[in-house]
């Protein structure tokens, strides 16, 4: 029996010819990631281990992004602690305010992950890099500490589900609609512990930004990782962003999958996830009048340049509804500059939206746009759990940048075509 | 490595909230956590558990929020091993990382009864039900996982490795 893409990458990094689902292995790591919430705990554990140096100063990335620029004294102390650790250890990839971005948008852009890599991150959305044909998954702070000390982690080899994408997506339909559609279909535990492997002819219609969005939300279906088959677009992206050597792993013809889904992209409609689970999806034509108070466009799910362009396309020459606060957060400094150079900010500001420096901010109810009791937001982020963006009685509707921008103009959840 | 003990048995979907209720998470002291282990599922657990006892459960053991406190509480209560049909992913990782041995074995999990005397050999994965005179086989732990368990968890294991 053959191996899946994920199994092949894991076997390679474990130094084994073959692995099978359920097997416990130890694998070599190409990158270990942490943020301002998880790294302080990992540093404590690292100190308990008694290591006096990290395994490789180039293969650790620390990105203070959740509460930065520091929103209060506690977060400032935490970042100070990890900044000092990074300096002391000589960690090259510590990204200070001014260079930082939301971690999962930043790492691919900086060329720190390439096809064939094994990556762990003490953050659940580490699965984002599967878009590049890498195996990457979220772990705990203890794993991050051990990874920093040894350059290895143990894994239980996952089973996999295959998603064969076909056809061309319709107008306005993006990666966000596709992944929400899939989660609506299989549920928030539909891929529990498994890999979600994406393949098929339809891939050619998906940009890298679409793929990052899809892989990012694999965890919202309970998956251990999401991974895309590598094609020319992937290679082009990797070559443009990284000097590192990449390797392409393809699934075997006879690889075993627990389920195979065919998704016809031409039939996917604009999709919105209702509170309080990403699986509560409705297509745009099933939604009645839902008045909103806030729109957030950004995050590791949808804070990339195409997301900014999509929002600008909708907002151009229009005004944000007077009852709505529209907050736009480019995910990295590079996206920020690009958006600025392309004149997108003029469109945003003229429409009456606010533009923020890169941060996770409102995505986790941290800062920069917290919801009050009873308020509703349309957000391009990935989780709409109870209280995620503020008051326990607030509501989050997850959508694409196009739908979010259209909703900002309409003052209620809306399709860009309805404006 | 072997363990032997009497079985305490629970059903499916035992979540981390009942293993250690969130109201006790203001401490990470194992002994303190152990005093409240399983409190919301079985108030008698703490008084009847003996050192070395084995916990047996159904599907999806340890589901819910990803707290490392849950396996810590179980381990500190004296439980020597957990056998279940399946474990939730994060619980599985956390248990190994803090040095609580766990085995997935649907057959054993279904067949073993409360109070049975059971022994487990981690090297071979063989689970022996002494009371019923039966044997079941789980996938054995690879060597490095046995070493993690023996070192009391991932931190201890790597400490040793680097020493
Ligand atoms: S943007 Fe949101 S989901 Fe992404 S890393 Fe930040 S807090 Fe997590």
PDB file of C-alpha atoms in Angstrom, chain A residues 24-26 45 47-51 137-143 146 149-150 152-156 192-193 219 223-224, chain B residues 60 68 87-90 92-94 96-98 104 139-142 144-145 148 154-162:
ATOM      1  CA  UNK A  24       4.697   6.753  16.088  1.00  0.00           C
ATOM      2  CA  UNK A  25       7.795   8.350  14.665  1.00  0.00           C
ATOM      3  CA  UNK A  26      10.412  10.939  15.459  1.00  0.00           C
ATOM      4  CA  UNK A  45      10.227  24.679  29.530  1.00  0.00           C
ATOM      5  CA  UNK A  47      15.125  26.366  30.635  1.00  0.00           C
ATOM      6  CA  UNK A  48      13.867  23.302  32.548  1.00  0.00           C
ATOM      7  CA  UNK A  49      15.362  21.085  29.861  1.00  0.00           C
ATOM      8  CA  UNK A  50      18.675  22.699  30.714  1.00  0.00           C
ATOM      9  CA  UNK A  51      19.745  23.278  27.119  1.00  0.00           C
ATOM     10  CA  UNK A 137       0.988  21.336  12.327  1.00  0.00           C
ATOM     11  CA  UNK A 138       0.158  23.062  15.592  1.00  0.00           C
ATOM     12  CA  UNK A 139       1.618  21.741  18.850  1.00  0.00           C
ATOM     13  CA  UNK A 140       1.942  22.781  22.499  1.00  0.00           C
ATOM     14  CA  UNK A 141       4.586  24.914  24.181  1.00  0.00           C
ATOM     15  CA  UNK A 142       6.394  21.829  25.561  1.00  0.00           C
ATOM     16  CA  UNK A 143       6.776  20.531  22.013  1.00  0.00           C
ATOM     17  CA  UNK A 146      11.786  20.342  22.843  1.00  0.00           C
ATOM     18  CA  UNK A 149      16.453  22.168  21.880  1.00  0.00           C
ATOM     19  CA  UNK A 150      16.736  19.133  19.609  1.00  0.00           C
ATOM     20  CA  UNK A 152      13.071  16.974  16.389  1.00  0.00           C
ATOM     21  CA  UNK A 153       9.502  16.166  17.315  1.00  0.00           C
ATOM     22  CA  UNK A 154       7.496  12.980  17.629  1.00  0.00           C
ATOM     23  CA  UNK A 155       4.385  12.424  15.540  1.00  0.00           C
ATOM     24  CA  UNK A 156       1.664   9.889  15.150  1.00  0.00           C
ATOM     25  CA  UNK A 192     -10.298  14.892  13.190  1.00  0.00           C
ATOM     26  CA  UNK A 193      -6.656  13.943  13.525  1.00  0.00           C
ATOM     27  CA  UNK A 219      -7.719  22.941  11.724  1.00  0.00           C
ATOM     28  CA  UNK A 223      -7.446  18.203  10.839  1.00  0.00           C
ATOM     29  CA  UNK A 224      -3.873  17.677  11.929  1.00  0.00           C
TER      30      UNK A 224
ATOM     31  CA  UNK B  60     -12.245   9.905  22.148  1.00  0.00           C
ATOM     32  CA  UNK B  68      -1.899  19.814  29.775  1.00  0.00           C
ATOM     33  CA  UNK B  87      -7.765   9.307  22.301  1.00  0.00           C
ATOM     34  CA  UNK B  88      -8.338  12.880  21.251  1.00  0.00           C
ATOM     35  CA  UNK B  89      -5.300  14.197  19.380  1.00  0.00           C
ATOM     36  CA  UNK B  90      -4.117  16.896  21.760  1.00  0.00           C
ATOM     37  CA  UNK B  92      -2.557  12.022  23.211  1.00  0.00           C
ATOM     38  CA  UNK B  93       0.316  14.469  22.637  1.00  0.00           C
ATOM     39  CA  UNK B  94       0.046  16.036  26.059  1.00  0.00           C
ATOM     40  CA  UNK B  96       3.106  11.440  26.223  1.00  0.00           C
ATOM     41  CA  UNK B  97       4.825  14.789  26.755  1.00  0.00           C
ATOM     42  CA  UNK B  98       4.143  14.763  30.493  1.00  0.00           C
ATOM     43  CA  UNK B 104      -5.036   2.620  22.092  1.00  0.00           C
ATOM     44  CA  UNK B 139       0.728  -1.325  19.022  1.00  0.00           C
ATOM     45  CA  UNK B 140       3.822  -1.206  21.251  1.00  0.00           C
ATOM     46  CA  UNK B 141       5.543   2.099  21.929  1.00  0.00           C
ATOM     47  CA  UNK B 142       8.652   2.615  19.846  1.00  0.00           C
ATOM     48  CA  UNK B 144      12.032   6.574  22.068  1.00  0.00           C
ATOM     49  CA  UNK B 145       8.479   6.839  23.358  1.00  0.00           C
ATOM     50  CA  UNK B 148      10.077   9.591  27.167  1.00  0.00           C
ATOM     51  CA  UNK B 154       9.516  15.074  27.188  1.00  0.00           C
ATOM     52  CA  UNK B 155      11.388  17.652  29.255  1.00  0.00           C
ATOM     53  CA  UNK B 156      13.112  14.976  31.357  1.00  0.00           C
ATOM     54  CA  UNK B 157      13.845  12.879  28.288  1.00  0.00           C
ATOM     55  CA  UNK B 158      15.583  15.671  26.416  1.00  0.00           C
ATOM     56  CA  UNK B 159      17.406  16.770  29.525  1.00  0.00           C
ATOM     57  CA  UNK B 160      18.902  13.298  29.683  1.00  0.00           C
ATOM     58  CA  UNK B 161      19.645  13.250  25.974  1.00  0.00           C
ATOM     59  CA  UNK B 162      21.539  16.511  26.149  1.00  0.00           C
TER      60      UNK B 162
END
